[in-house]
Amino acid sequence: MGWSAYTDQPDVLLSGIENSAFVVTAVDGQGRLLGLARAISDDATICYVQDILVRPQDQGRGVGRQLLDEILQRYSHLRQTVLITDDEPKQRAFYQALGFTEGSDVEYGSTRVFVQFR
């Protein structure tokens, strides 16, 4: 998938998955992993969608939508669901189709998103 921010460190990746508040996977009839999504949350006010990963050959088939729907259902009682993603038109269209609004487009007043990568 070209996703290497921490996949090249399997111990860090495993720790991240194990310490996530919620993890959901999609598998095919043969038990092969099609996708994975995970969330970090305080389960009171906010849910942060950390990853939605779908094998390239399975993208466009609703797998990512199903994974995100599982997270949104699990945390439907929360006020905020937040995610950060790459600046790609396909990703923007995907998240907007699922009801997300880019921070600069929020109608409730000015919203800023800050991030620091190390």
Short mmCIF file of C-alpha atoms in Angstrom, two decimals:
data_model
loop_
_atom_site.label_atom_id
_atom_site.label_comp_id
_atom_site.label_asym_id
_atom_site.label_seq_id
_atom_site.Cartn_x
_atom_site.Cartn_y
_atom_site.Cartn_z
CA MET A 1 0.00 0.00 0.00
CA GLY A 2 2.99 2.30 0.25
CA TRP A 3 2.10 2.98 3.88
CA SER A 4 5.40 3.11 5.72
CA ALA A 5 5.14 5.74 8.49
CA TYR A 6 5.41 2.95 11.05
CA THR A 7 4.79 -0.31 9.20
CA ASP A 8 8.53 -0.71 8.78
CA GLN A 9 8.66 -1.05 12.58
CA PRO A 10 6.39 -4.06 13.30
CA ASP A 11 6.78 -3.78 17.08
CA VAL A 12 5.60 -0.14 17.02
CA LEU A 13 2.72 -1.04 14.69
CA LEU A 14 1.62 -3.93 16.91
CA SER A 15 1.78 -1.74 20.01
CA GLY A 16 -0.31 0.91 18.26
CA ILE A 17 -2.97 -1.62 17.32
CA GLU A 18 -3.01 -3.22 20.78
CA ASN A 19 -3.35 0.16 22.49
CA SER A 20 -6.11 1.46 20.23
CA ALA A 21 -9.52 1.92 21.79
CA PHE A 22 -11.28 0.13 18.91
CA VAL A 23 -10.01 -1.95 16.00
CA VAL A 24 -12.12 -3.40 13.21
CA THR A 25 -11.04 -5.59 10.31
CA ALA A 26 -12.54 -6.83 7.07
CA VAL A 27 -11.71 -10.29 5.77
CA ASP A 28 -12.81 -12.22 2.71
CA GLY A 29 -14.31 -15.71 2.56
CA GLN A 30 -10.85 -17.28 2.76
CA GLY A 31 -9.91 -15.28 5.85
CA ARG A 32 -7.55 -12.88 4.01
CA LEU A 33 -7.30 -9.41 5.49
CA LEU A 34 -8.88 -6.84 3.17
CA GLY A 35 -8.67 -3.86 5.47
CA LEU A 36 -8.22 -2.52 8.96
CA ALA A 37 -9.40 0.59 10.78
CA ARG A 38 -8.64 1.76 14.28
CA ALA A 39 -9.71 4.53 16.60
CA ILE A 40 -8.37 6.25 19.69
CA SER A 41 -10.98 7.69 22.03
CA ASP A 42 -11.81 8.85 25.55
CA ASP A 43 -15.30 7.37 24.94
CA ALA A 44 -16.83 10.54 26.38
CA THR A 45 -16.24 13.45 23.99
CA ILE A 46 -13.96 12.56 21.07
CA CYS A 47 -12.92 9.79 18.74
CA TYR A 48 -9.84 10.06 16.58
CA VAL A 49 -9.78 7.79 13.54
CA GLN A 50 -6.14 6.83 13.31
CA ASP A 51 -6.09 4.47 10.32
CA ILE A 52 -8.36 3.22 7.59
CA LEU A 53 -6.35 0.86 5.42
CA VAL A 54 -7.72 -1.16 2.53
CA ARG A 55 -5.69 -3.30 0.14
CA PRO A 56 -5.43 -1.44 -3.18
CA GLN A 57 -7.13 -4.26 -5.11
CA ASP A 58 -10.12 -4.04 -2.74
CA GLN A 59 -10.52 -0.26 -2.77
CA GLY A 60 -13.71 1.07 -4.34
CA ARG A 61 -15.71 -1.95 -3.19
CA GLY A 62 -17.14 -0.46 0.02
CA VAL A 63 -14.60 -2.00 2.40
CA GLY A 64 -13.34 1.34 3.73
CA ARG A 65 -16.89 2.62 4.08
CA GLN A 66 -17.86 -0.45 6.13
CA LEU A 67 -14.81 -0.11 8.37
CA LEU A 68 -15.48 3.57 9.02
CA ASP A 69 -19.19 2.86 9.59
CA GLU A 70 -18.21 0.41 12.34
CA ILE A 71 -16.19 3.12 14.07
CA LEU A 72 -18.92 5.73 13.65
CA GLN A 73 -21.54 3.37 15.06
CA ARG A 74 -19.33 2.44 18.02
CA TYR A 75 -18.77 6.11 18.85
CA SER A 76 -22.12 7.55 17.73
CA HIS A 77 -22.67 9.03 21.21
CA LEU A 78 -19.66 11.35 20.93
CA ARG A 79 -19.65 14.99 19.87
CA GLN A 80 -16.49 14.87 17.75
CA THR A 81 -14.93 12.44 15.32
CA VAL A 82 -11.61 13.64 13.94
CA LEU A 83 -9.20 12.29 11.37
CA ILE A 84 -6.17 13.47 9.48
CA THR A 85 -5.44 12.20 6.00
CA ASP A 86 -3.31 12.89 2.96
CA ASP A 87 -4.24 15.77 0.67
CA GLU A 88 -5.57 13.65 -2.18
CA PRO A 89 -8.80 14.36 -4.08
CA LYS A 90 -9.99 10.73 -3.72
CA GLN A 91 -9.61 10.84 0.04
CA ARG A 92 -11.37 14.19 0.34
CA ALA A 93 -14.27 12.88 -1.76
CA PHE A 94 -14.43 9.67 0.28
CA TYR A 95 -14.65 11.42 3.65
CA GLN A 96 -17.02 14.10 2.42
CA ALA A 97 -19.33 11.40 1.05
CA LEU A 98 -19.41 9.99 4.59
CA GLY A 99 -20.41 13.31 6.15
CA PHE A 100 -17.01 14.69 7.18
CA THR A 101 -16.12 18.35 6.63
CA GLU A 102 -12.64 19.64 6.05
CA GLY A 103 -11.55 21.90 8.92
CA SER A 104 -11.39 25.03 6.76
CA ASP A 105 -14.97 24.40 5.55
CA VAL A 106 -16.70 23.99 8.94
CA GLU A 107 -19.84 26.14 9.11
CA TYR A 108 -19.86 26.62 12.91
CA GLY A 109 -17.14 29.25 12.89
CA SER A 110 -13.44 29.21 12.34
CA THR A 111 -11.78 25.84 12.91
CA ARG A 112 -8.06 25.27 12.91
CA VAL A 113 -6.31 21.96 12.83
CA PHE A 114 -2.77 21.75 14.15
CA VAL A 115 -0.45 18.80 13.83
CA GLN A 116 3.16 18.09 14.68
CA PHE A 117 4.97 15.16 13.08
CA ARG A 118 8.22 13.78 14.45
#
